[in-house]
Structure formats: C-alpha cells, structure tokens
mmCIF file of C-alpha atoms in Angstrom:
data_model
loop_
_atom_site.group_PDB
_atom_site.id
_atom_site.type_symbol
_atom_site.label_atom_id
_atom_site.label_comp_id
_atom_site.label_asym_id
_atom_site.label_seq_id
_atom_site.Cartn_x
_atom_site.Cartn_y
_atom_site.Cartn_z
ATOM 1 C CA LEU A 1 -59.845 49.635 -46.504
ATOM 2 C CA THR A 2 -58.263 48.628 -49.575
ATOM 3 C CA VAL A 3 -57.609 45.158 -51.191
ATOM 4 C CA VAL A 4 -54.381 44.398 -52.315
ATOM 5 C CA PHE A 5 -53.992 41.859 -55.452
ATOM 6 C CA ILE A 6 -51.033 39.765 -55.777
ATOM 7 C CA GLY A 7 -50.131 37.531 -58.623
ATOM 8 C CA ASP A 8 -52.901 36.367 -61.051
ATOM 9 C CA GLY A 9 -55.658 38.616 -59.447
ATOM 10 C CA ALA A 10 -56.322 36.712 -56.432
ATOM 11 C CA PRO A 11 -56.850 38.667 -52.966
ATOM 12 C CA ALA A 12 -53.838 38.556 -50.874
ATOM 13 C CA GLY A 13 -55.895 36.704 -48.179
ATOM 14 C CA SER A 14 -56.701 33.647 -50.524
ATOM 15 C CA TYR A 15 -53.216 33.640 -52.372
ATOM 16 C CA GLY A 16 -51.921 30.532 -50.458
ATOM 17 C CA TYR A 17 -54.770 28.454 -50.915
ATOM 18 C CA THR A 18 -55.019 29.382 -54.383
ATOM 19 C CA ASN A 19 -51.677 28.032 -54.906
ATOM 20 C CA SER A 20 -51.619 25.347 -52.947
ATOM 21 C CA GLY A 21 -55.097 23.973 -54.849
ATOM 22 C CA TYR A 22 -53.308 24.267 -58.352
ATOM 23 C CA SER A 23 -50.190 22.634 -56.933
ATOM 24 C CA VAL A 24 -52.137 19.670 -55.866
ATOM 25 C CA TYR A 25 -53.740 19.248 -59.170
ATOM 26 C CA GLU A 26 -50.597 19.775 -60.890
ATOM 27 C CA GLU A 27 -49.078 16.983 -58.795
ATOM 28 C CA GLU A 28 -51.883 14.558 -59.369
ATOM 29 C CA ASN A 29 -51.537 15.415 -63.034
ATOM 30 C CA GLU A 30 -47.858 14.445 -63.026
ATOM 31 C CA ARG A 31 -48.565 11.164 -61.167
ATOM 32 C CA LEU A 32 -51.231 10.310 -63.397
ATOM 33 C CA THR A 33 -49.015 11.184 -66.261
ATOM 34 C CA GLU A 34 -46.213 9.146 -64.957
ATOM 35 C CA SER A 35 -48.823 6.011 -64.253
ATOM 36 C CA LEU A 36 -50.009 6.429 -67.889
ATOM 37 C CA ARG A 37 -46.492 6.582 -69.358
ATOM 38 C CA THR A 38 -45.558 3.404 -67.229
ATOM 39 C CA LYS A 39 -48.549 1.763 -68.564
ATOM 40 C CA VAL A 40 -48.081 2.348 -72.317
ATOM 41 C CA SER A 41 -44.417 1.356 -72.217
ATOM 42 C CA ALA A 42 -45.540 -2.023 -70.496
ATOM 43 C CA ILE A 43 -48.268 -2.376 -73.522
ATOM 44 C CA LYS A 44 -45.554 -1.543 -75.898
ATOM 45 C CA SER A 45 -43.070 -3.902 -74.711
ATOM 46 C CA LEU A 46 -45.697 -6.798 -74.474
ATOM 47 C CA SER A 47 -46.805 -6.001 -78.164
ATOM 48 C CA ILE A 48 -43.489 -6.161 -79.168
ATOM 49 C CA GLU A 49 -42.795 -9.900 -77.491
ATOM 50 C CA ILE A 50 -46.417 -11.075 -78.952
ATOM 51 C CA GLY A 51 -45.043 -10.009 -82.466
ATOM 52 C CA THR A 52 -41.868 -11.901 -81.990
ATOM 53 C CA GLU A 53 -43.986 -14.761 -80.921
ATOM 54 C CA VAL A 54 -46.259 -14.822 -83.919
ATOM 55 C CA LYS A 55 -43.148 -14.377 -86.269
ATOM 56 C CA ASN A 56 -41.693 -17.758 -84.271
ATOM 57 C CA GLN A 57 -45.269 -19.274 -84.555
ATOM 58 C CA ASN A 58 -45.405 -18.569 -88.218
ATOM 59 C CA LYS A 59 -42.139 -19.848 -89.045
ATOM 60 C CA MET A 60 -42.748 -23.105 -87.111
ATOM 61 C CA LEU A 61 -46.358 -23.489 -88.920
ATOM 62 C CA SER A 62 -44.499 -22.822 -92.301
ATOM 63 C CA GLU A 63 -41.819 -25.812 -91.581
ATOM 64 C CA MET A 64 -44.774 -28.216 -90.208
ATOM 65 C CA ASP A 65 -46.464 -27.398 -93.511
ATOM 66 C CA ASN A 66 -43.540 -28.326 -95.423
ATOM 67 C CA ASP A 67 -43.096 -31.254 -93.354
ATOM 68 C CA PHE A 68 -46.647 -32.330 -93.834
ATOM 69 C CA GLU A 69 -46.365 -31.851 -97.894
ATOM 70 C CA SER A 70 -43.277 -34.113 -97.817
ATOM 71 C CA ALA A 71 -44.890 -36.974 -95.558
ATOM 72 C CA GLY A 72 -48.158 -36.591 -97.977
ATOM 73 C CA GLY A 73 -46.039 -36.934 -101.168
ATOM 74 C CA LEU A 74 -44.068 -40.139 -99.278
ATOM 75 C CA LEU A 75 -47.576 -41.637 -98.405
ATOM 76 C CA GLY A 76 -49.020 -40.931 -102.044
ATOM 77 C CA ALA A 77 -46.208 -42.914 -103.500
ATOM 78 C CA THR A 78 -46.268 -45.652 -100.957
ATOM 79 C CA MET A 79 -50.267 -45.999 -101.835
ATOM 80 C CA GLY A 80 -49.380 -45.831 -105.356
ATOM 81 C CA ARG A 81 -46.985 -48.767 -104.981
ATOM 82 C CA LEU A 82 -49.523 -50.703 -102.964
ATOM 83 C CA ARG A 83 -52.205 -50.258 -106.041
ATOM 84 C CA THR A 84 -49.724 -51.390 -108.407
ATOM 85 C CA LEU A 85 -49.050 -54.496 -106.040
ATOM 86 C CA SER A 86 -52.511 -55.295 -105.547
ATOM 87 C CA ARG A 87 -53.281 -55.323 -109.477
ATOM 88 C CA GLY A 88 -50.554 -57.876 -110.014
ATOM 89 C CA SER A 89 -50.653 -61.424 -109.536
ATOM 90 C CA GLN A 90 -48.932 -61.129 -106.185
ATOM 91 C CA THR A 91 -51.977 -60.821 -103.968
ATOM 92 C CA LYS A 92 -50.379 -63.300 -101.590
ATOM 93 C CA LEU A 93 -47.574 -61.102 -100.751
ATOM 94 C CA LEU A 94 -49.873 -58.238 -100.095
ATOM 95 C CA CYS A 95 -52.068 -60.352 -97.646
ATOM 96 C CA TYR A 96 -48.575 -61.529 -95.987
ATOM 97 C CA MET A 97 -47.577 -57.557 -95.821
ATOM 98 C CA MET A 98 -51.006 -56.794 -94.427
ATOM 99 C CA LEU A 99 -50.839 -59.670 -91.797
ATOM 100 C CA PHE A 100 -47.257 -58.504 -90.829
ATOM 101 C CA SER A 101 -48.621 -54.765 -90.503
ATOM 102 C CA PHE A 102 -51.537 -56.167 -88.161
ATOM 103 C CA PHE A 103 -49.123 -58.200 -86.149
ATOM 104 C CA VAL A 104 -46.421 -54.911 -85.610
ATOM 105 C CA PHE A 105 -49.381 -52.721 -84.602
ATOM 106 C CA PHE A 106 -50.827 -55.466 -82.151
ATOM 107 C CA VAL A 107 -47.207 -55.753 -80.507
ATOM 108 C CA ILE A 108 -46.823 -52.045 -80.248
ATOM 109 C CA TYR A 109 -50.068 -51.494 -78.807
ATOM 110 C CA TRP A 110 -49.448 -54.649 -76.379
ATOM 111 C CA ILE A 111 -46.345 -52.962 -75.280
ATOM 112 C CA ILE A 112 -47.934 -49.684 -74.707
ATOM 113 C CA LYS A 113 -50.670 -51.204 -72.756
ATOM 114 C CA LEU A 114 -48.167 -52.996 -70.439
ATOM 115 C CA ARG A 115 -46.531 -49.634 -69.344
#
C-alpha cells in the first residue's frame, strides 16, 4: 500500500476537503474585506461631510460675531448719548422718551398676546 501526496503535501483522499476548507476561509475573508472597505468608505464620506459642515458653521459663527460686535458698538454709542442727555437739563425729554418706549413695548406685547 502506497500513499500518494498531491499538491501541498495533503494525502490524495483529503485533497478536496483541504482545498474546500481554504476556499471557504478565503471567500469569507474576501467578504469581510469588502464589508470593511464599504464601512471605511462610508466613514470617510461622513467625515468629509462633517468637515464641510464644521467649516460652514465656523463661517456663520464668525459672521454672527461681527454682527454682534457692530450691534454692541451701536448700543454703546446709544448709551453714551443717553448719558449725555441725562446729564443735561433735558431730563423732561428723557422722561418722555422712557414713557414712549414703555408705551411702544406695551403695544407690541399686547399685539403678540392677541395672536
């Protein structure tokens, strides 16, 4: 009785089993590799989208910062004028302005309340 070896040293009787076992592992590795490649591609595109969104949000925040700075400057100038007005003998005018402001706010509140 002689045993004949074929291929990579496997006996002739088990040659088909060995090849099919390796083939199953190779197919599973290929499938898992392709799945991993798909997931990496999805993560890459998602990270690119996140980067774009972050750039857009930073640009919008920068614009808002500039708007708030200009509004702060305008408010500071207005407060300076009010201080100048209150120091002078025009307190009567300041009281009228305050009453007018309260009246306008009350009317706006009343309109919003009715809606």
